[in-house]
XYZ file of C-alpha atoms in Angstrom:
594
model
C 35.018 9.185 20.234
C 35.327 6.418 17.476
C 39.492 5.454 16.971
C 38.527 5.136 12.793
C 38.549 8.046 10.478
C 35.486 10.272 10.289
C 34.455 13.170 7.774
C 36.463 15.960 8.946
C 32.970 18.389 8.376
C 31.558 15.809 10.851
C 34.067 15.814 13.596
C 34.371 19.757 13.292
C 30.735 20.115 13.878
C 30.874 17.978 16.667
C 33.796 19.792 18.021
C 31.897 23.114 17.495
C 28.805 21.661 19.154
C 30.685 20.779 21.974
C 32.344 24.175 22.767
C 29.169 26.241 21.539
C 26.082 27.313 24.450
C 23.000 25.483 24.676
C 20.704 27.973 22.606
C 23.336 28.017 19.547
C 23.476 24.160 19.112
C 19.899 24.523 17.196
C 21.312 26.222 14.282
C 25.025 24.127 14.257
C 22.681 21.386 13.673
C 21.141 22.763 10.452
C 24.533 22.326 8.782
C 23.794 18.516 9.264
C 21.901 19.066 5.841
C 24.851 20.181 3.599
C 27.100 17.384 4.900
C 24.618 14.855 4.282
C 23.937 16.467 0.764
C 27.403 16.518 -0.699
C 27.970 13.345 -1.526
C 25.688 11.586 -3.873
C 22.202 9.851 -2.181
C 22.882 6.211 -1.826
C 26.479 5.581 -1.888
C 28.929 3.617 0.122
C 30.179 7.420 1.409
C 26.926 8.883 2.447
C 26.354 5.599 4.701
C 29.345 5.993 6.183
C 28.920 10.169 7.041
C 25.692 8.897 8.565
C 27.534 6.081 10.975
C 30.245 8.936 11.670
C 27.009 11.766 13.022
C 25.441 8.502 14.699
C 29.027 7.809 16.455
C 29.612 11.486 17.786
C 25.598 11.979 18.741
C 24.650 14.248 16.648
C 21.229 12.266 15.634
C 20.984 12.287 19.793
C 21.287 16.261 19.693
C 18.784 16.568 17.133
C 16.136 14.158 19.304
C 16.878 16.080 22.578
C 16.653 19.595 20.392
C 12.913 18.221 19.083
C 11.666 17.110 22.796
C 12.314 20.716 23.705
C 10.328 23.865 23.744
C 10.166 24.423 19.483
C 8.936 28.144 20.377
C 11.912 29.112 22.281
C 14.445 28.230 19.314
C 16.457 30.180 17.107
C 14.090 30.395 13.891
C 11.413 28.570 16.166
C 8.920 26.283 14.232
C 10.877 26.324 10.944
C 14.379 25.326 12.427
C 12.141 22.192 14.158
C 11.452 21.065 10.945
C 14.249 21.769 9.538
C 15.802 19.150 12.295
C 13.055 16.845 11.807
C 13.774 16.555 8.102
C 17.492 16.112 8.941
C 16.795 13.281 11.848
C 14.870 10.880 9.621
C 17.444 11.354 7.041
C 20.346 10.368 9.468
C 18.510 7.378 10.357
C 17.161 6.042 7.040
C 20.117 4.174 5.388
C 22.088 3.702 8.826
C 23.352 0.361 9.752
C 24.229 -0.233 13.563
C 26.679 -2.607 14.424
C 27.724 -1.917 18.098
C 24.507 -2.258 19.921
C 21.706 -2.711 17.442
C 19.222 -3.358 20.171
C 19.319 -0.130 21.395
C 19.006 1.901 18.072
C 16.007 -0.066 16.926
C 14.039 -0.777 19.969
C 14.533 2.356 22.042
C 15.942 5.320 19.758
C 14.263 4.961 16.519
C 10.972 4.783 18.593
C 11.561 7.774 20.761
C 11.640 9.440 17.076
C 8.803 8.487 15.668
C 7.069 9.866 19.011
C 8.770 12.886 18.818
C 7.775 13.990 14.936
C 4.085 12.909 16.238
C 4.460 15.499 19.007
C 5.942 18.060 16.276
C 3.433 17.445 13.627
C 0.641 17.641 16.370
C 1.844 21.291 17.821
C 1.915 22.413 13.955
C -1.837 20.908 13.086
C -3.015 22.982 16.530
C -1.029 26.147 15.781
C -2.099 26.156 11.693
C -6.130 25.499 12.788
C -5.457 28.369 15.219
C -4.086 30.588 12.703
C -5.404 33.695 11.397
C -3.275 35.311 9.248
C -2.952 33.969 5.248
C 0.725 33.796 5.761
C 1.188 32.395 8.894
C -1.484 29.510 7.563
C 0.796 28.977 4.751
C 4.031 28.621 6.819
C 2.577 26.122 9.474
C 0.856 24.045 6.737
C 4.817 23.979 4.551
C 5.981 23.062 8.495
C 3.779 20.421 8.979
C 4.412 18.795 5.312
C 7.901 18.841 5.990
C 7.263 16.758 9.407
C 5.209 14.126 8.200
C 7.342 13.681 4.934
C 10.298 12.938 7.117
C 8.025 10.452 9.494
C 7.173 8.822 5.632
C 11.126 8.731 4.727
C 11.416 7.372 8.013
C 9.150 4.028 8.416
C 9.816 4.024 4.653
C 13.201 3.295 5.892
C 12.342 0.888 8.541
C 9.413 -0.791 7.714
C 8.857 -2.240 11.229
C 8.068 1.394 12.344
C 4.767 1.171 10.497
C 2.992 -0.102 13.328
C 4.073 1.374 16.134
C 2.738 4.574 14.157
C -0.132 3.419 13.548
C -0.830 2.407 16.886
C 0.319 5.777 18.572
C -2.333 7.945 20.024
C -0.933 10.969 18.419
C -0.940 9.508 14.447
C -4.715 9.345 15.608
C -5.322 13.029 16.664
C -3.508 14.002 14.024
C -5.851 11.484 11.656
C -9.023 12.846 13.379
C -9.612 16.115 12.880
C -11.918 18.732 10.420
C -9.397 20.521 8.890
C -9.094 19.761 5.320
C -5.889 20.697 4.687
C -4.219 18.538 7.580
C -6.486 16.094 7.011
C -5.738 15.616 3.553
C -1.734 15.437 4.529
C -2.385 13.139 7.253
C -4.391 10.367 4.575
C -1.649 10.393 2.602
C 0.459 9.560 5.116
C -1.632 6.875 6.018
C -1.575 5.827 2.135
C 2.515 5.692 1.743
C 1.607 3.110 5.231
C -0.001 0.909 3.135
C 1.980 1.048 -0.054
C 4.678 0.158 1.678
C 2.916 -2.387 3.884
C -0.198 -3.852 3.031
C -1.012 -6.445 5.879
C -0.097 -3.555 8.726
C -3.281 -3.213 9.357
C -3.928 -6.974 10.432
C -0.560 -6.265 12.476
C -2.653 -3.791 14.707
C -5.075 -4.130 17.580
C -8.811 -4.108 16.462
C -9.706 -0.966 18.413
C -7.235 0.862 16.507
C -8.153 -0.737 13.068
C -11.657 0.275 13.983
C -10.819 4.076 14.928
C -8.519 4.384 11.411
C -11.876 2.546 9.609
C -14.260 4.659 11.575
C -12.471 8.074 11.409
C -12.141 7.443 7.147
C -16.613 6.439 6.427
C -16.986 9.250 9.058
C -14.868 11.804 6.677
C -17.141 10.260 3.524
C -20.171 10.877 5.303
C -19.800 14.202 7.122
C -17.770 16.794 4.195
C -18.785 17.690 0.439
C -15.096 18.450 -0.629
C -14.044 16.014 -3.584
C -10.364 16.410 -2.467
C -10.992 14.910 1.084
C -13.831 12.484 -0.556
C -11.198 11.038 -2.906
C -8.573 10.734 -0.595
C -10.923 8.746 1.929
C -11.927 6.765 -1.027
C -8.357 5.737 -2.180
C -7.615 4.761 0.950
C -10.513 2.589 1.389
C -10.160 1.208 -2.019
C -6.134 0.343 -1.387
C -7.351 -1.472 2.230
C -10.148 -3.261 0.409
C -7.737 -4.588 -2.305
C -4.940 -5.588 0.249
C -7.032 -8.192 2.284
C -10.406 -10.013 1.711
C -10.958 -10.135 5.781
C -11.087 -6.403 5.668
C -13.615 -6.423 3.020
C -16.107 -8.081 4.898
C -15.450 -5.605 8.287
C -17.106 -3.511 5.508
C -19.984 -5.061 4.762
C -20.769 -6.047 8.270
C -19.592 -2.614 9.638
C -20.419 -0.315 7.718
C -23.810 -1.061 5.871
C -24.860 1.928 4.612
C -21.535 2.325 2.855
C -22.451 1.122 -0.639
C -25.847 3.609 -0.614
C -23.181 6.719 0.694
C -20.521 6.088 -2.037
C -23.089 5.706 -4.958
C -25.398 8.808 -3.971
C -23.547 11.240 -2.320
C -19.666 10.404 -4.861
C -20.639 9.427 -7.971
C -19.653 11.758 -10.599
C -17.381 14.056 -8.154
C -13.775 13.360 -10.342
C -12.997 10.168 -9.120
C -15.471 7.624 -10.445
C -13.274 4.979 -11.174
C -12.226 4.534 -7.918
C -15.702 4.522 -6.237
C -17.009 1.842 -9.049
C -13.998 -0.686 -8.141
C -14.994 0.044 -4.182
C -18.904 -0.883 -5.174
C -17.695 -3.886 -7.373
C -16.018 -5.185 -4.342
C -18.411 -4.745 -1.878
C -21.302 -6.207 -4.123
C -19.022 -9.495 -4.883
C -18.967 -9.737 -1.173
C -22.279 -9.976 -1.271
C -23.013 -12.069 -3.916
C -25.316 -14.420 -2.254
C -27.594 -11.822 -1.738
C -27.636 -10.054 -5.189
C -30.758 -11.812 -6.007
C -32.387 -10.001 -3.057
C -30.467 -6.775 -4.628
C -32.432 -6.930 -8.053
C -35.472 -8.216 -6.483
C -35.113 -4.952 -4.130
C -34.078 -2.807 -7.454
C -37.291 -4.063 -9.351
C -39.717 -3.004 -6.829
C -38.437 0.150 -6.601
C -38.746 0.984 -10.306
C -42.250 -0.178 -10.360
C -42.903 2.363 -7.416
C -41.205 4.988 -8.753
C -42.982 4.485 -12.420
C -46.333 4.595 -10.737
C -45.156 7.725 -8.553
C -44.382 9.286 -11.127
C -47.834 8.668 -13.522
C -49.395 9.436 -10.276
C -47.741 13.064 -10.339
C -48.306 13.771 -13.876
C -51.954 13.042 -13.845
C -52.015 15.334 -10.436
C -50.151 18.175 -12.378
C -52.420 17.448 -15.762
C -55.181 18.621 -13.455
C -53.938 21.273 -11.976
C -52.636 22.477 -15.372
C -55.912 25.855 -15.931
C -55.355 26.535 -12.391
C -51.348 26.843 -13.058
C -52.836 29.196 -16.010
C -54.327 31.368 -13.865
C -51.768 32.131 -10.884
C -49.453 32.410 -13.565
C -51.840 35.667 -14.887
C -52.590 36.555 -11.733
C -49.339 36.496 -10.769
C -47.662 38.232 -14.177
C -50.292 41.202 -13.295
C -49.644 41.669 -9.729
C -45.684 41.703 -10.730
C -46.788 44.571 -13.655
C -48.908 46.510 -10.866
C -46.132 46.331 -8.342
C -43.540 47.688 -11.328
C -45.754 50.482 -12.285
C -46.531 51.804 -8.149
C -42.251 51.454 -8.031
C -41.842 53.462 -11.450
C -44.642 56.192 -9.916
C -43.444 56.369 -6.730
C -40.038 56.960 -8.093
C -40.729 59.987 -10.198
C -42.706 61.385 -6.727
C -40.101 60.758 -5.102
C -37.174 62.837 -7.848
C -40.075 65.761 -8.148
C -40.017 66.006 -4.096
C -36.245 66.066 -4.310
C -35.941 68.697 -7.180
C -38.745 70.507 -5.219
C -36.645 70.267 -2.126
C -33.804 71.466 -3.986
C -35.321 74.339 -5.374
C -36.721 75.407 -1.604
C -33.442 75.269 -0.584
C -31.984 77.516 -2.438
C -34.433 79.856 -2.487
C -33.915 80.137 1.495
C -30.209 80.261 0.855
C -30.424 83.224 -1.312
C -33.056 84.859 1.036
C -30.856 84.121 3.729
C -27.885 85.632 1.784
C -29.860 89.004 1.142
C -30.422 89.071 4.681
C -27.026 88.949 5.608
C -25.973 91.724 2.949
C -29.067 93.943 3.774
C -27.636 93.241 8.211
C -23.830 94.085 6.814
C -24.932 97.260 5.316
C -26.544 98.167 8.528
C -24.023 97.141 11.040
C -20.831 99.231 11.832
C -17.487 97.828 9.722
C -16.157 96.784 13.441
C -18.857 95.010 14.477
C -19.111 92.623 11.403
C -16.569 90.171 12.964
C -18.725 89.793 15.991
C -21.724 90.231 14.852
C -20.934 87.175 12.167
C -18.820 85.014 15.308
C -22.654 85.088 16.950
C -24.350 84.058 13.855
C -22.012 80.899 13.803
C -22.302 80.047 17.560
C -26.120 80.366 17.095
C -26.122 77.788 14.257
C -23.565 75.715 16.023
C -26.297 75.359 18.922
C -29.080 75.032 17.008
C -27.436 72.029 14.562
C -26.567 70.569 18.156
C -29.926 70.946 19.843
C -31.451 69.019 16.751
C -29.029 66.294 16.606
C -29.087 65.720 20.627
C -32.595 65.473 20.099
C -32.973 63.087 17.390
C -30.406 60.915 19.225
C -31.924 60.650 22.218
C -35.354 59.642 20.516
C -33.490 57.287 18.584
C -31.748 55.701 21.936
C -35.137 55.639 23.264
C -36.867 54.066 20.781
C -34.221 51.612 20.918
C -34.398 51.045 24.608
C -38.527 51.128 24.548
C -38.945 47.772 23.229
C -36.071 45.602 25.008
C -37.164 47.473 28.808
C -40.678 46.467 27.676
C -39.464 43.240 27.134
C -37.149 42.547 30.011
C -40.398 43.970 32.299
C -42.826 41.250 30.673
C -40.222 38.703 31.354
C -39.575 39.656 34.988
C -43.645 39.138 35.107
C -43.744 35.375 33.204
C -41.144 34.401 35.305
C -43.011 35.351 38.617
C -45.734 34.048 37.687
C -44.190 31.301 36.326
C -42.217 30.548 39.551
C -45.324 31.216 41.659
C -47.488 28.765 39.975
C -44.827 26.042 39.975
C -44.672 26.733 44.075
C -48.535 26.148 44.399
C -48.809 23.002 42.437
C -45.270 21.358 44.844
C -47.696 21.976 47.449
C -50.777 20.281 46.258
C -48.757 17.541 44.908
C -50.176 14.730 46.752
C -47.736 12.048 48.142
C -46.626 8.965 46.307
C -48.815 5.898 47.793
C -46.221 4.033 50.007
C -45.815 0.821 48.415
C -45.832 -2.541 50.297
C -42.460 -4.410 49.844
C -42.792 -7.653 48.411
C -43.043 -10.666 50.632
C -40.591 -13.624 50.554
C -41.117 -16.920 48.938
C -41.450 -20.407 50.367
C -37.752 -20.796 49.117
C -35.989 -18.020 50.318
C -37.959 -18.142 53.821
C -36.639 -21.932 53.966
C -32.765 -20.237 52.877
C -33.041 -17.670 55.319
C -34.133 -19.515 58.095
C -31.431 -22.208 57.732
C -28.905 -19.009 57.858
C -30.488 -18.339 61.248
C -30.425 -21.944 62.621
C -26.413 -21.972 61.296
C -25.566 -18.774 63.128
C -27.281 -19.715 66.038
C -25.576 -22.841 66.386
C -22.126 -21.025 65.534
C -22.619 -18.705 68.378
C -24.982 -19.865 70.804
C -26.426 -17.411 73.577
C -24.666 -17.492 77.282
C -27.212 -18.859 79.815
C -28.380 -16.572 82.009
C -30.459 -16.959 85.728
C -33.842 -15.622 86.321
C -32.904 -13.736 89.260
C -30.330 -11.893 87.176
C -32.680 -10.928 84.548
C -35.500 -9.592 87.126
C -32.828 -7.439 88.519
C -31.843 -6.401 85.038
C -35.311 -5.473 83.787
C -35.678 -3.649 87.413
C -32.449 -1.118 86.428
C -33.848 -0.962 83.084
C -36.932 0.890 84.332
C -35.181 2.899 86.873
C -33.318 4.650 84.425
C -36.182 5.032 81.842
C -38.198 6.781 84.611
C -35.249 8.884 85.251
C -34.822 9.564 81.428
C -38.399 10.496 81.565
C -38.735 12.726 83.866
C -35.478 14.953 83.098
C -37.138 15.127 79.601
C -40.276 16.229 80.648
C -38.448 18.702 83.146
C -36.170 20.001 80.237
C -39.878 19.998 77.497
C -40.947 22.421 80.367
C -37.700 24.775 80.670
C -37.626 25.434 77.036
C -41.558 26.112 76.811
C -40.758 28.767 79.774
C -37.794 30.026 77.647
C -39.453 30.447 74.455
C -42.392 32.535 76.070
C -39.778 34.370 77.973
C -38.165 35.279 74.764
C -41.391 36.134 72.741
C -43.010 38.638 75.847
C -39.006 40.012 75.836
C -39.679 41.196 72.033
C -43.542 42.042 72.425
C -41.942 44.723 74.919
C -39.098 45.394 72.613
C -41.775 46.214 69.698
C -43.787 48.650 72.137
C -41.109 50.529 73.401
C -39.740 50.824 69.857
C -43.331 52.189 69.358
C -44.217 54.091 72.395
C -43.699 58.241 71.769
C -41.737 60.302 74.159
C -42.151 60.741 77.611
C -43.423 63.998 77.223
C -46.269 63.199 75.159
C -47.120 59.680 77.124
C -50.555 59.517 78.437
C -52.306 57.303 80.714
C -53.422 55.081 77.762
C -49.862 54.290 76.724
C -49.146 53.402 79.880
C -51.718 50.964 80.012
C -50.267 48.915 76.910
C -47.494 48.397 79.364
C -49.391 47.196 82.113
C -52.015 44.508 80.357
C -51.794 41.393 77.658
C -54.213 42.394 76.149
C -53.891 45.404 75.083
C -50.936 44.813 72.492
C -53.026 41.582 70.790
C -55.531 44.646 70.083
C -52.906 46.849 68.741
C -51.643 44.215 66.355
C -54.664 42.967 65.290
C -56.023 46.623 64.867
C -52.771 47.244 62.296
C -52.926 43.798 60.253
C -56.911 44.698 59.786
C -55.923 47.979 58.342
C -53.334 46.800 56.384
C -55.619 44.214 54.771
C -58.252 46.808 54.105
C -55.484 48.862 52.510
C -54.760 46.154 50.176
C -57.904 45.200 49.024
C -58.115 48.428 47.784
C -55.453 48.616 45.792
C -56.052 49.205 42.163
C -56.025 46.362 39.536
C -52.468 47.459 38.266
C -50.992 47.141 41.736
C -51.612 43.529 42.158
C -50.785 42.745 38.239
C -48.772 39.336 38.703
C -50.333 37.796 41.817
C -52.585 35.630 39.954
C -51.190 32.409 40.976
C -51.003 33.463 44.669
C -53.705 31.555 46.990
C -56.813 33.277 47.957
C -56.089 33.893 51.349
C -52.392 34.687 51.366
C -51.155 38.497 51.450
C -47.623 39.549 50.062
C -45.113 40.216 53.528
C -44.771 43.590 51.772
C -48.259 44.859 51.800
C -48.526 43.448 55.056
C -46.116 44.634 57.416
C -46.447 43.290 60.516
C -44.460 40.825 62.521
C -47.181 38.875 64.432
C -44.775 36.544 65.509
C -43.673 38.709 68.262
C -47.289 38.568 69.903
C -47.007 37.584 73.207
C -50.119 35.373 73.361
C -51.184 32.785 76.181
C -47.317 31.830 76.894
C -46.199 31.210 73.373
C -45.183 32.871 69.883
């Protein structure tokens, strides 16, 4: 610790910090703000409180309490602002004398990036927000961030870059919120005010994503408050450099038409004429073109507009009449509305009056039952009458529900069913026209040219004398060509011996399930005749069984009615569904294959 003497609020803290746990030093740090507030704002004392917290760490606590989880603190988001608010007012007004480098290069850096951080968890958690309140208190939050990231490069000017360049300040820049978005402009205003030529000071693709995000906001939202803002700011960039001003114009040409059409006379008009002046002085040398431009289209609009008032002249007695026609039908329709509602109060008084003639008749019955039945068996006798009515309202109110249900059901299960059928026959017709898609005609690759034959040629002539072929005698290459067809003979003739094994294996295996389908299909042994056996015993025989069952089959389908085969349109002439058929002729045993 520093040998000179310190605040004695500053060195207590610091000896409080230092003895207190991890997940109390949070709220120890919010008493930064009364020490920093007693003495008055600008004074030799204040400075000197603020070298004594820098001294003992306490702006380090604060940066290392901001890089942490904000949600797990004592008072959470608010207590992070709190300490934001507190960390760019330790370091505005501080002067470092042992180790500057440090301080301005590395720590006043690391806090810019962390308010960035902050201010783009509280945009995310305010957008997110559903609750009035908790809208309100995320929006006060994030205010309170990005006025202490203003304080701060206010401060230090040279910070104005480096947050303009951050890829955070950009998020935070681009979004759809209009709240935040609002908030973050004016940030981006105090920037310039305090530093007009920051933008030259920035890389292009990040003057072109600030330029960009600000025409995009003019262009894509109604709301004057976002509209002026954008405007302002384009106004304050055009003013502060002439090179910007022509990024404009080159840019951004439809600028000019967008301010003047879709801004004029929204509240701020005197900001959006001084933008137009500018851009049109840029363009001076072609303002003749302008009014040339302007001239033609008054002289098309003028005849337009004759044009439509001679059309409408004429079309003036036919107005007349739809306007009768139209007045009478609108009378009609009152007078069937004012009818229909006096039918409609008669039915209900009518109604009315029905009903409580059956509720008196009803009531006499029950008197004329009560004077009948015995005085014990009124209690029963009127439990029964109430059970009885209990089913009966249930009976009629299961049944209109479950009409209702179906009616509900009918039309999407009639739906879903004529979908299933578009989309087989859909699917079906796509299959048949990938199979009588012809081929694409094979294309002959282009030949070489006189140049790149003589190129290619001298690669082969340089290679050849690179590696030139070993000599070899005749007798060696006789006896060569000699071994060569030796062992193609052999190759041969084990691959005609193996073509032969596997034809003998595959009619193996298709005579092993031929018998595997007929004893599957043979009865009992008790009711096996001398024909069965003979299936067993002949080739022949099973062919005629299988053919016998696909015939039938086919016969079977043919006569199916219309309804049956609704959805096979698209299906060739000669094919039949594996369904309808069901045979497996490719277990026929037939002259040694399947």
């Amino acid at each position: 610790f520093p040998m000179a003497a310190t605040d004695p609020q500053v060195l207590a803290l610091a000896a409080q910090i230092t003895e207190s746990r991890e997940q109390d030093i949070p709220l120890l740090l919010l008493k930064l703000k009364g020490i920093l507030s007693s003495p008055s704002s600008g004074c030799e004392e204040s400075n000197k409180i603020k070298q004594d917290i820098y001294d003992y760490g306490l702006t380090q606590y604060c940066l290392l309490v901001l890089k942490q989880d904000h949600s797990q603190l004592h008072g959470a988001w608010a207590t992070a602002a709190q300490l934001a608010e507190i960390l760019s007012h330790c370091c505005v007004g501080l002067e470092v004398k042992e180790d500057p480098e440090e301080f301005y290069r590395k720590f006043l850096p690391s806090v810019i990036d962390s308010l960035l951080v902050l201010g783009k968890r509280l945009q995310a958690r305010f957008i997110r927000a559903i609750k009035d309140k908790e809208k309100q208190d995320f929006l006060h939050w994030f205010q309170i961030v990005t006025d202490a990231i203003c304080w701060l490069f206010g401060g230090h000017i040279q910070l104005a870059p480096r947050v303009l360049q951050n890829d955070r300040f950009l998020q935070l820049l681009i979004t759809d919120d209009v709240e935040t978005a609002i908030v973050m402009m004016s940030v981006l205003h105090n920037i310039l005010r305090i530093n007009s030529f920051v933008l030259l000071q920035v890389e292009e693709e990040t003057l072109h994503s600030v330029l960009d995000e600000l025409v995009y906001k003019l262009s894509s939202t109604t709301n004057p408050a976002v509209g002026s803002a954008a405007t302002k700011l384009l106004l304050l960039v055009a003013k502060s450099c002439k090179q910007l001003v022509q990024l404009f114009t080159a840019r951004y040409k439809g600028l000019k038409g967008l301010l003047s059409k879709q801004w004029t006379g929204k509240g701020f008009d005197r900001e959006v004429n001084q933008l137009l002046d500018l851009l049109y002085l840029e363009q001076s040398s072609g303002k003749g073109e302008m009014q040339k431009q302007h001239e033609a289209a008054c002289v098309i609009q003028a005849a337009w507009r004759g044009f439509q008032t001679r059309k409408r002249l004429k079309k003036l007695p036919q107005a007349v009449v739809i306007l009768q026609r139209s007045f009478r039908a609108k009378r009609e329709q009152e007078r069937q509305h004012l009818t229909k509602q006096k039918e409609d109060e008669a039915l209900k008084l009518q109604m009315h009056l029905q009903r409580q003639r059956a509720m008196r008749l009803f009531h006499e019955r029950q008197l004329a039952l009560l004077e009948v039945v015995h005085a014990s068996q009124v209690n029963k006798y009127m439990q029964e009458m109430e059970e009885k009515s209990a089913l009966t309202i249930q009976r009629f109110w299961r049944g209109y529900r479950a009409r209702r249900i179906f009616h509900e059901q009918k039309q999407s299960l009639k739906e879903y069913k004529a979908a299933v059928i578009i989309q087989r026959a859909a699917c079906k017709f796509l299959e048949k026209r990938r199979r009588r898609r012809p081929l694409s005609p094979w294309k002959e690759p282009k030949g070489l040219t006189d140049e790149q034959r003589l190129a290619l040629q001298q690669k082969v002539d340089d290679y050849i004398k690179l590696h030139p072929a070993s000599q070899m005698s005749e007798e060696r290459s006789k006896e060569l060509h000699v071994q060569a067809q030796a062992k193609l003979a052999q190759f041969l003739l084990r691959n005609r011996l193996d073509q032969r094994a596997a034809q003998r294996r595959e009619a193996l295996l298709a005579l092993v399930n031929t018998d595997v389908e007929l004893l599957m299909n043979a009865p009992g042994l008790a009711e096996t005749t001398e024909k069965d056996f003979g299936a067993f015993m002949s080739r022949s025989i099973p062919v005629a069984t299988k053919a016998r069952q696909a015939h039938n089959t086919m016969l079977k389908y043919t006569r199916w009615p219309w309804w049956k085969k609704l959805g096979d349109e698209f299906m060739e002439d000669d094919v039949i569904p594996d369904d309808a058929i069901n045979t497996e002729l490719e277990t026929l045993f037939i002259g040694g294959r399947k």
